[in-house]
């Protein structure tokens, strides 16, 4: 397997920033630490990953998954009941010399810049961002930005079940921004204070929960493989008993081999009946499920595959970055799958002559109905190939003077760099197979 190292991290970050995937946020004002904006390519890549996730949820005929889209600001009672107000904290230590603050459990991977740092005893630091709604600024107007999308699902369990006439087992999926006032954000978009999550809560009967836990473990691993991340970069890691979150009976992480080592990409947790029961007790509302087969009310068990969209994007950049040597020059490229690549087909007329540009425009119009294309007429053909490689475009079409005669164009494959002549009439079908 290819060696993974710091160099890879720097290269990936550099291309991501210089080619329009990710920008430092507020950069014209000097930037805001660990805050990022997604550029034209990054925004499309993120959307493609999210769409792929939704599609995968509808691809198992035996599964029923309901999509949902819930509010970022929810009642504070939600966070009281879920345990986030009391439990959602990290241990914070402060260097007594420079007053820098660190997450205690990450002290091995982040370091204080003092020569002989001296740390305070760890104290709890709640990770939720708080704000106020309305014009007043008191305890009653105090609300929180959601630190996870999951609770939006739990508080709507009964709504979805009733309005969709859902029968167990079924899942509810939610995607969107979450906010955590991380003590130690960093490593580019791996850990940020504002990020996107893709979460599924899968409700089932207690006796089926082990079966569904295994199902989701395998299904979610397969999703990363299908996305184009090779198995070498992925593994499972089960949480030890003392590592488990307050709600979890069992958790297995899907870990990714980041440039600095293995780390979490997704957590799959057996949350038991913790959340539905907690909201039922706190709200005083009956949100249980009526089992028509057994004629009893039950609180369903929950299996939760919780993934990070922005973290997946970062993992995908790292896993698909490749280099080879072409004519004594290093060529770098991302091996994005065709369905994920921000640009799928680069259209490159060999010269700026009017008749070639006209044909290139016609070909672009033919293809853009179905595919994400980019017509590029500037610079030498070699430079244009390099640029398309660097942003992970799977195919380039070159249009030359012969094309005007024989109605054929040259298609170049990003990974093999092999070229083939294909007639323009057959172009739509050619890309269909991908
Ligand atoms: P970590 O241990 O890395 O802090 P976590 O266990 O707190 O993560 P979960 O609460 O399980 O994370 O959230 C589910 C997923 O959301 C994570 O696997 C990760 O992909 C993503 N995620 C969590 N926190 C962040 C963050 N600060 N920035 C980017 N993605 C995040």
Short mmCIF file of C-alpha atoms and ligand atoms in Angstrom, two decimals:
data_model
loop_
_atom_site.label_atom_id
_atom_site.label_comp_id
_atom_site.label_asym_id
_atom_site.label_seq_id
_atom_site.Cartn_x
_atom_site.Cartn_y
_atom_site.Cartn_z
CA UNK A 1 0.00 0.00 0.00
CA UNK A 2 1.06 3.51 -0.71
CA UNK A 3 2.73 5.27 2.17
CA UNK A 4 0.58 7.79 3.99
CA UNK A 5 2.30 10.72 5.58
CA UNK A 6 2.37 14.41 6.37
CA UNK A 7 3.48 15.20 2.85
CA UNK A 8 0.22 13.76 1.56
CA UNK A 9 -1.73 16.00 3.95
CA UNK A 10 0.05 19.11 2.73
CA UNK A 11 -0.41 18.20 -0.93
CA UNK A 12 -4.10 17.46 -0.55
CA UNK A 13 -4.72 20.68 1.38
CA UNK A 14 -2.79 22.70 -1.18
CA UNK A 15 -4.74 21.33 -4.15
CA UNK A 16 -8.04 21.61 -2.30
CA UNK A 17 -7.35 25.28 -1.60
CA UNK A 18 -5.80 26.29 -4.89
CA UNK A 19 -8.24 24.48 -7.17
CA UNK A 20 -11.53 25.63 -5.72
CA UNK A 21 -12.53 22.82 -3.38
CA UNK A 22 -12.13 24.53 0.01
CA UNK A 23 -11.24 28.10 1.01
CA UNK A 24 -10.27 29.47 4.40
CA UNK A 25 -13.36 31.26 5.58
CA UNK A 26 -13.30 35.06 5.93
CA UNK A 27 -9.89 35.07 4.27
CA UNK A 28 -10.15 38.69 3.11
CA UNK A 29 -10.32 39.58 6.83
CA UNK A 30 -7.39 37.39 7.76
CA UNK A 31 -9.47 34.23 8.17
CA UNK A 32 -11.30 32.65 11.07
CA UNK A 33 -9.46 29.73 12.61
CA UNK A 34 -10.81 26.33 11.58
CA UNK A 35 -13.66 27.78 9.57
CA UNK A 36 -13.91 26.86 5.90
CA UNK A 37 -15.99 27.66 2.86
CA UNK A 38 -16.53 25.16 0.06
CA UNK A 39 -15.68 26.45 -3.40
CA UNK A 40 -17.38 25.51 -6.68
CA UNK A 41 -15.71 22.08 -6.88
CA UNK A 42 -15.96 21.31 -3.15
CA UNK A 43 -19.62 22.31 -3.00
CA UNK A 44 -20.44 19.95 -5.88
CA UNK A 45 -18.33 17.15 -4.42
CA UNK A 46 -20.08 17.54 -1.08
CA UNK A 47 -23.49 17.50 -2.74
CA UNK A 48 -22.53 14.39 -4.75
CA UNK A 49 -21.42 12.54 -1.62
CA UNK A 50 -24.66 13.48 0.13
CA UNK A 51 -26.74 12.34 -2.85
CA UNK A 52 -24.83 9.09 -2.96
CA UNK A 53 -25.62 8.58 0.73
CA UNK A 54 -29.35 9.19 0.16
CA UNK A 55 -29.34 6.87 -2.85
CA UNK A 56 -27.66 4.10 -0.87
CA UNK A 57 -30.47 4.28 1.70
CA UNK A 58 -33.05 3.59 -0.98
CA UNK A 59 -31.10 0.81 -2.64
CA UNK A 60 -32.04 -2.01 -0.26
CA UNK A 61 -35.52 -3.24 -1.11
CA UNK A 62 -35.96 -4.71 2.38
CA UNK A 63 -35.29 -1.36 4.06
CA UNK A 64 -37.69 1.46 4.74
CA UNK A 65 -35.93 4.74 5.37
CA UNK A 66 -37.75 8.07 5.71
CA UNK A 67 -35.87 11.28 4.98
CA UNK A 68 -36.31 14.22 7.33
CA UNK A 69 -34.82 17.72 7.55
CA UNK A 70 -34.90 19.21 11.02
CA UNK A 71 -34.17 22.57 12.64
CA UNK A 72 -30.73 23.63 13.82
CA UNK A 73 -32.24 25.48 16.76
CA UNK A 74 -34.50 23.26 18.84
CA UNK A 75 -36.07 23.62 22.25
CA UNK A 76 -33.52 23.60 25.07
CA UNK A 77 -35.63 20.83 26.61
CA UNK A 78 -34.36 18.55 23.84
CA UNK A 79 -30.76 18.94 25.02
CA UNK A 80 -31.72 18.60 28.66
CA UNK A 81 -33.51 15.31 27.96
CA UNK A 82 -30.86 13.92 25.62
CA UNK A 83 -28.15 14.49 28.21
CA UNK A 84 -26.20 16.96 26.07
CA UNK A 85 -26.51 19.78 28.60
CA UNK A 86 -24.98 17.70 31.35
CA UNK A 87 -22.82 15.23 29.43
CA UNK A 88 -21.73 16.69 26.12
CA UNK A 89 -18.40 17.93 27.26
CA UNK A 90 -14.73 17.22 26.80
CA UNK A 91 -12.01 17.35 29.43
CA UNK A 92 -10.14 20.61 29.01
CA UNK A 93 -6.66 21.31 30.33
CA UNK A 94 -4.92 24.65 30.28
CA UNK A 95 -1.20 25.26 30.06
CA UNK A 96 -0.29 27.27 33.17
CA UNK A 97 2.49 29.03 31.31
CA UNK A 98 0.88 30.24 28.06
CA UNK A 99 -2.82 29.73 28.94
CA UNK A 100 -3.44 27.72 25.76
CA UNK A 101 -6.26 25.25 26.13
CA UNK A 102 -6.27 21.65 24.94
CA UNK A 103 -8.55 18.63 24.89
CA UNK A 104 -7.06 16.34 27.52
CA UNK A 105 -7.52 13.13 25.52
CA UNK A 106 -5.78 14.65 22.48
CA UNK A 107 -2.65 15.82 24.30
CA UNK A 108 -0.62 13.15 22.50
CA UNK A 109 -1.53 14.46 19.05
CA UNK A 110 -1.59 18.20 19.73
CA UNK A 111 1.16 19.89 21.61
CA UNK A 112 1.68 23.06 23.56
CA UNK A 113 4.40 25.26 22.16
CA UNK A 114 5.96 25.95 25.59
CA UNK A 115 9.26 24.19 26.33
CA UNK A 116 8.09 22.69 29.60
CA UNK A 117 4.33 22.97 29.58
CA UNK A 118 2.52 22.55 32.87
CA UNK A 119 -1.13 21.62 32.68
CA UNK A 120 -4.03 22.25 35.04
CA UNK A 121 -6.23 19.38 36.18
CA UNK A 122 -8.86 18.53 33.52
CA UNK A 123 -12.19 20.30 33.86
CA UNK A 124 -15.43 19.75 31.93
CA UNK A 125 -16.13 22.04 28.99
CA UNK A 126 -19.56 21.83 27.31
CA UNK A 127 -19.24 21.75 23.53
CA UNK A 128 -22.60 23.27 22.62
CA UNK A 129 -22.74 26.76 21.14
CA UNK A 130 -25.36 28.84 22.87
CA UNK A 131 -27.23 31.85 21.57
CA UNK A 132 -30.46 33.72 22.28
CA UNK A 133 -33.70 33.90 20.38
CA UNK A 134 -35.65 37.13 20.22
CA UNK A 135 -34.64 40.51 21.57
CA UNK A 136 -34.09 39.49 25.18
CA UNK A 137 -30.92 37.99 26.48
CA UNK A 138 -31.78 35.94 29.52
CA UNK A 139 -32.12 32.37 30.65
CA UNK A 140 -35.52 31.96 28.98
CA UNK A 141 -34.28 33.06 25.57
CA UNK A 142 -31.16 30.92 25.76
CA UNK A 143 -30.99 28.23 23.04
CA UNK A 144 -28.32 26.00 21.52
CA UNK A 145 -27.15 25.22 18.02
CA UNK A 146 -27.59 21.48 17.53
CA UNK A 147 -24.40 19.50 18.17
CA UNK A 148 -25.78 16.52 16.20
CA UNK A 149 -28.59 15.90 13.74
CA UNK A 150 -29.73 12.77 15.61
CA UNK A 151 -31.95 14.44 18.20
CA UNK A 152 -34.02 16.03 15.43
CA UNK A 153 -34.91 12.47 14.45
CA UNK A 154 -35.79 11.25 17.94
CA UNK A 155 -38.11 14.15 18.70
CA UNK A 156 -39.90 13.46 15.41
CA UNK A 157 -40.09 9.68 15.80
CA UNK A 158 -43.79 9.73 16.62
CA UNK A 159 -44.58 12.33 13.91
CA UNK A 160 -42.93 10.25 11.20
CA UNK A 161 -44.32 6.95 12.47
CA UNK A 162 -47.88 8.28 12.61
CA UNK A 163 -47.95 10.39 9.44
CA UNK A 164 -46.13 7.81 7.31
CA UNK A 165 -47.94 4.85 8.97
CA UNK A 166 -44.49 3.34 9.46
CA UNK A 167 -44.05 -0.18 10.77
CA UNK A 168 -40.98 -1.46 12.59
CA UNK A 169 -38.29 -1.92 11.53
CA UNK A 170 -37.75 1.43 9.80
CA UNK A 171 -35.21 4.20 9.74
CA UNK A 172 -35.24 7.98 9.66
CA UNK A 173 -32.35 9.82 8.02
CA UNK A 174 -31.28 13.41 8.55
CA UNK A 175 -28.49 15.41 7.02
CA UNK A 176 -27.23 18.88 7.79
CA UNK A 177 -25.02 21.19 9.76
CA UNK A 178 -24.01 20.53 13.34
CA UNK A 179 -22.01 22.76 15.63
CA UNK A 180 -19.54 21.91 18.36
CA UNK A 181 -17.32 24.36 20.14
CA UNK A 182 -14.38 21.98 19.77
CA UNK A 183 -11.48 22.79 22.10
CA UNK A 184 -8.95 21.55 19.60
CA UNK A 185 -10.29 21.84 16.05
CA UNK A 186 -7.81 21.31 13.25
CA UNK A 187 -6.27 19.09 10.64
CA UNK A 188 -8.04 21.09 7.95
CA UNK A 189 -11.71 20.05 7.57
CA UNK A 190 -11.27 16.85 9.62
CA UNK A 191 -12.41 18.58 12.81
CA UNK A 192 -14.19 21.91 12.58
CA UNK A 193 -16.65 23.75 14.80
CA UNK A 194 -19.27 23.86 12.07
CA UNK A 195 -19.58 20.67 10.02
CA UNK A 196 -22.10 18.47 8.30
CA UNK A 197 -23.42 15.15 9.46
CA UNK A 198 -25.37 12.35 7.79
CA UNK A 199 -27.22 10.36 10.41
CA UNK A 200 -29.63 7.44 10.37
CA UNK A 201 -31.62 6.26 13.34
CA UNK A 202 -32.88 2.77 12.65
CA UNK A 203 -35.77 1.68 14.90
CA UNK A 204 -36.31 -2.01 15.55
CA UNK A 205 -37.44 -4.51 18.15
CA UNK A 206 -34.99 -5.44 20.91
CA UNK A 207 -34.66 -9.03 19.68
CA UNK A 208 -33.60 -7.78 16.23
CA UNK A 209 -31.10 -5.16 17.32
CA UNK A 210 -27.95 -7.33 17.01
CA UNK A 211 -28.98 -8.37 13.52
CA UNK A 212 -29.50 -4.74 12.45
CA UNK A 213 -26.29 -3.63 14.12
CA UNK A 214 -24.37 -6.12 11.96
CA UNK A 215 -26.38 -5.15 8.91
CA UNK A 216 -25.50 -1.45 9.29
CA UNK A 217 -21.86 -2.14 10.07
CA UNK A 218 -21.47 -3.99 6.77
CA UNK A 219 -23.71 -1.66 4.76
CA UNK A 220 -21.87 1.45 5.89
CA UNK A 221 -18.44 -0.07 5.24
CA UNK A 222 -19.62 -1.08 1.78
CA UNK A 223 -20.79 2.49 1.17
CA UNK A 224 -17.28 3.89 1.70
CA UNK A 225 -15.87 1.20 -0.59
CA UNK A 226 -18.43 2.04 -3.28
CA UNK A 227 -17.60 5.71 -2.86
CA UNK A 228 -14.08 4.90 -4.03
CA UNK A 229 -12.12 4.56 -0.79
CA UNK A 230 -10.00 1.42 -0.87
CA UNK A 231 -10.24 -1.19 1.89
CA UNK A 232 -6.61 -0.48 2.89
CA UNK A 233 -7.75 2.84 4.34
CA UNK A 234 -10.70 1.49 6.30
CA UNK A 235 -11.18 -0.64 9.39
CA UNK A 236 -13.62 -1.27 12.22
CA UNK A 237 -12.77 -0.45 15.83
CA UNK A 238 -15.04 -1.37 18.69
CA UNK A 239 -15.25 1.02 21.66
CA UNK A 240 -14.13 -0.33 24.99
CA UNK A 241 -16.63 -0.25 27.85
CA UNK A 242 -15.18 2.89 29.47
CA UNK A 243 -15.07 4.74 26.14
CA UNK A 244 -18.78 4.36 25.40
CA UNK A 245 -20.91 7.53 25.23
CA UNK A 246 -23.57 7.92 27.91
CA UNK A 247 -26.34 6.69 25.58
CA UNK A 248 -24.57 3.74 23.95
CA UNK A 249 -24.76 0.02 24.68
CA UNK A 250 -22.21 -0.77 22.00
CA UNK A 251 -20.30 1.30 19.43
CA UNK A 252 -18.14 0.31 16.49
CA UNK A 253 -16.33 3.05 14.61
CA UNK A 254 -15.44 2.89 10.95
CA UNK A 255 -11.95 4.33 11.02
CA UNK A 256 -9.98 5.87 8.18
CA UNK A 257 -6.23 5.93 7.81
CA UNK A 258 -5.70 9.72 7.82
CA UNK A 259 -2.25 11.10 6.94
CA UNK A 260 -1.52 11.18 10.69
CA UNK A 261 -2.92 7.72 11.47
CA UNK A 262 -6.21 5.93 12.15
CA UNK A 263 -9.17 8.03 13.30
CA UNK A 264 -12.96 8.07 13.32
CA UNK A 265 -14.91 8.47 10.11
CA UNK A 266 -18.27 7.18 11.31
CA UNK A 267 -19.70 5.75 14.51
CA UNK A 268 -22.26 2.94 14.55
CA UNK A 269 -23.95 2.79 17.91
CA UNK A 270 -26.57 0.65 19.59
CA UNK A 271 -28.42 3.37 21.51
CA UNK A 272 -30.92 0.93 22.99
CA UNK A 273 -34.09 2.73 24.08
CA UNK A 274 -32.19 5.62 25.66
CA UNK A 275 -33.37 8.51 23.50
CA UNK A 276 -37.02 7.73 22.93
CA UNK A 277 -37.43 6.89 26.60
CA UNK A 278 -35.60 10.06 27.67
CA UNK A 279 -37.83 12.28 25.50
CA UNK A 280 -40.93 10.43 26.61
CA UNK A 281 -40.06 10.93 30.27
CA UNK A 282 -39.02 14.55 29.89
CA UNK A 283 -41.92 15.66 27.68
CA UNK A 284 -44.58 13.59 29.41
CA UNK A 285 -45.87 12.64 25.92
CA UNK A 286 -46.43 9.06 24.86
CA UNK A 287 -44.18 8.66 21.82
CA UNK A 288 -43.94 4.89 21.99
CA UNK A 289 -44.85 2.50 19.17
CA UNK A 290 -47.98 0.39 19.09
CA UNK A 291 -47.07 -3.11 17.96
CA UNK A 292 -50.20 -4.34 16.20
CA UNK A 293 -48.89 -7.93 16.02
CA UNK A 294 -48.40 -8.27 19.76
CA UNK A 295 -51.04 -5.69 20.71
CA UNK A 296 -48.65 -3.87 23.05
CA UNK A 297 -46.88 -0.54 23.22
CA UNK A 298 -43.11 -0.70 22.96
CA UNK A 299 -40.22 1.71 23.02
CA UNK A 300 -38.17 0.71 19.97
CA UNK A 301 -34.46 0.02 20.03
CA UNK A 302 -32.21 2.18 17.94
CA UNK A 303 -29.16 1.45 15.81
CA UNK A 304 -27.42 4.64 14.72
CA UNK A 305 -24.94 4.94 11.84
CA UNK A 306 -23.62 8.51 12.33
CA UNK A 307 -21.34 9.80 9.60
CA UNK A 308 -19.65 13.11 8.87
CA UNK A 309 -20.20 14.53 5.40
CA UNK A 310 -17.36 17.05 5.51
CA UNK A 311 -15.06 14.50 7.14
CA UNK A 312 -15.92 11.98 4.42
CA UNK A 313 -15.05 14.57 1.80
CA UNK A 314 -11.65 15.00 3.42
CA UNK A 315 -11.10 11.23 3.64
CA UNK A 316 -12.06 10.87 -0.01
CA UNK A 317 -9.51 13.51 -1.03
CA UNK A 318 -6.77 11.71 0.93
CA UNK A 319 -7.71 8.21 -0.28
CA UNK A 320 -8.00 9.08 -3.95
CA UNK A 321 -4.96 11.34 -4.30
CA UNK A 322 -2.45 9.68 -6.65
CA UNK A 323 0.81 10.59 -8.32
CA UNK A 324 2.58 9.10 -11.29
CA UNK A 325 5.35 10.10 -13.62
CA UNK A 326 4.67 11.26 -17.14
CA UNK A 327 7.57 12.38 -19.35
CA UNK A 328 9.73 12.93 -16.27
CA UNK A 329 7.12 15.14 -14.67
CA UNK A 330 4.99 14.34 -11.66
CA UNK A 331 1.33 14.11 -12.53
CA UNK A 332 -1.12 14.33 -9.64
CA UNK A 333 -4.75 13.38 -9.75
CA UNK A 334 -7.75 12.32 -7.70
CA UNK A 335 -9.28 9.00 -8.76
CA UNK A 336 -12.85 10.15 -8.08
CA UNK A 337 -15.49 7.76 -9.34
CA UNK A 338 -17.41 9.04 -12.34
CA UNK A 339 -20.62 9.60 -10.36
CA UNK A 340 -18.82 11.59 -7.63
CA UNK A 341 -16.34 13.71 -9.63
CA UNK A 342 -17.20 17.45 -9.54
CA UNK A 343 -16.45 17.64 -13.27
CA UNK A 344 -17.07 14.41 -15.14
CA UNK A 345 -15.97 15.36 -18.63
CA UNK A 346 -13.50 18.03 -19.70
CA UNK A 347 -14.09 19.30 -23.23
CA UNK A 348 -10.90 20.57 -24.79
CA UNK A 349 -10.76 21.89 -28.36
CA UNK A 350 -7.20 21.64 -29.64
CA UNK A 351 -7.15 25.20 -30.92
CA UNK A 352 -9.16 28.39 -30.56
CA UNK A 353 -10.14 28.35 -34.25
CA UNK A 354 -13.75 29.31 -34.68
CA UNK A 355 -14.93 26.05 -36.25
CA UNK A 356 -13.33 23.94 -33.49
CA UNK A 357 -14.84 26.10 -30.75
CA UNK A 358 -18.22 25.80 -32.46
CA UNK A 359 -18.01 22.01 -32.51
CA UNK A 360 -16.76 21.96 -28.89
CA UNK A 361 -19.78 24.04 -27.88
CA UNK A 362 -22.12 21.66 -29.68
CA UNK A 363 -20.56 18.68 -27.91
CA UNK A 364 -20.78 20.49 -24.58
CA UNK A 365 -24.47 21.24 -25.17
CA UNK A 366 -25.07 17.59 -26.00
CA UNK A 367 -23.36 16.31 -22.85
CA UNK A 368 -24.22 18.92 -20.20
CA UNK A 369 -27.85 17.82 -20.20
CA UNK A 370 -26.71 14.61 -18.54
CA UNK A 371 -23.22 15.19 -17.18
CA UNK A 372 -21.13 17.77 -15.34
CA UNK A 373 -18.89 19.15 -18.05
CA UNK A 374 -16.30 21.87 -18.34
CA UNK A 375 -15.34 23.47 -21.62
CA UNK A 376 -11.76 24.71 -21.38
CA UNK A 377 -10.14 26.55 -24.27
CA UNK A 378 -7.19 28.24 -22.57
CA UNK A 379 -3.52 27.18 -22.49
CA UNK A 380 -1.75 24.24 -24.10
CA UNK A 381 -3.51 20.89 -24.26
CA UNK A 382 -0.92 19.39 -21.87
CA UNK A 383 -1.64 22.02 -19.22
CA UNK A 384 -5.38 21.56 -19.62
CA UNK A 385 -5.03 17.80 -19.16
CA UNK A 386 -2.98 18.39 -15.99
CA UNK A 387 -5.60 20.72 -14.59
CA UNK A 388 -8.44 18.27 -15.27
CA UNK A 389 -6.35 15.46 -13.72
CA UNK A 390 -5.66 17.57 -10.68
CA UNK A 391 -9.37 18.12 -10.03
CA UNK A 392 -10.12 14.44 -10.67
CA UNK A 393 -12.01 14.69 -13.97
CA UNK A 394 -12.40 11.08 -15.20
CA UNK A 395 -12.52 11.85 -18.94
CA UNK A 396 -11.34 14.54 -21.32
CA UNK A 397 -12.56 14.92 -24.86
CA UNK A 398 -10.25 16.59 -27.34
CA UNK A 399 -11.60 18.01 -30.51
CA UNK A 400 -9.09 18.39 -33.36
CA UNK A 401 -9.23 19.41 -37.00
CA UNK A 402 -9.84 15.81 -38.04
CA UNK A 403 -12.99 15.85 -35.92
CA UNK A 404 -14.44 18.33 -38.41
CA UNK A 405 -13.87 15.79 -41.17
CA UNK A 406 -14.65 12.43 -39.58
CA UNK A 407 -17.11 13.41 -36.83
CA UNK A 408 -14.94 11.69 -34.21
CA UNK A 409 -13.23 12.97 -31.06
CA UNK A 410 -10.52 11.61 -28.80
CA UNK A 411 -11.49 10.46 -25.33
CA UNK A 412 -8.70 10.28 -22.78
CA UNK A 413 -9.04 8.23 -19.62
CA UNK A 414 -7.66 10.00 -16.51
CA UNK A 415 -6.26 6.90 -14.80
CA UNK A 416 -4.74 5.00 -17.72
CA UNK A 417 -4.21 8.05 -19.96
CA UNK A 418 -5.26 5.83 -22.85
CA UNK A 419 -6.95 7.54 -25.73
CA UNK A 420 -9.58 6.31 -28.13
CA UNK A 421 -11.43 7.82 -31.07
CA UNK A 422 -15.18 7.80 -30.63
CA UNK A 423 -17.78 9.15 -33.00
CA UNK A 424 -19.67 12.16 -31.66
CA UNK A 425 -23.00 10.38 -32.19
CA UNK A 426 -21.91 7.66 -29.76
CA UNK A 427 -20.71 10.02 -27.00
CA UNK A 428 -23.82 9.95 -24.85
CA UNK A 429 -23.84 6.14 -24.86
CA UNK A 430 -20.11 5.99 -24.24
CA UNK A 431 -20.44 7.76 -20.90
CA UNK A 432 -23.70 6.00 -20.05
CA UNK A 433 -21.86 2.86 -19.03
CA UNK A 434 -20.17 4.75 -16.22
P1 LIG B 1 -14.61 12.60 17.51
O1 LIG B 1 -14.28 11.46 18.44
O2 LIG B 1 -13.74 12.63 16.26
O3 LIG B 1 -14.72 13.93 18.18
P2 LIG B 1 -17.36 11.94 17.84
O4 LIG B 1 -17.25 10.53 18.30
O5 LIG B 1 -17.62 13.00 18.82
O6 LIG B 1 -16.07 12.30 16.94
P3 LIG B 1 -19.94 11.59 16.70
O7 LIG B 1 -20.64 12.33 17.75
O8 LIG B 1 -20.03 10.09 16.70
O9 LIG B 1 -18.41 12.03 16.66
O10 LIG B 1 -20.39 12.18 15.31
C1 LIG B 1 -20.57 11.38 14.15
C2 LIG B 1 -19.65 11.81 13.03
O11 LIG B 1 -19.70 13.23 12.83
C3 LIG B 1 -18.17 11.53 13.29
O12 LIG B 1 -17.84 10.20 12.98
C4 LIG B 1 -17.50 12.50 12.33
O13 LIG B 1 -17.47 11.97 11.01
C5 LIG B 1 -18.44 13.68 12.35
N1 LIG B 1 -17.92 14.73 13.25
C6 LIG B 1 -18.03 14.81 14.60
N2 LIG B 1 -17.43 15.92 15.08
C7 LIG B 1 -16.91 16.56 13.99
C8 LIG B 1 -16.18 17.77 13.83
N3 LIG B 1 -15.88 18.57 14.86
N4 LIG B 1 -15.80 18.13 12.57
C9 LIG B 1 -16.11 17.35 11.50
N5 LIG B 1 -16.81 16.21 11.60
C10 LIG B 1 -17.21 15.80 12.83
#
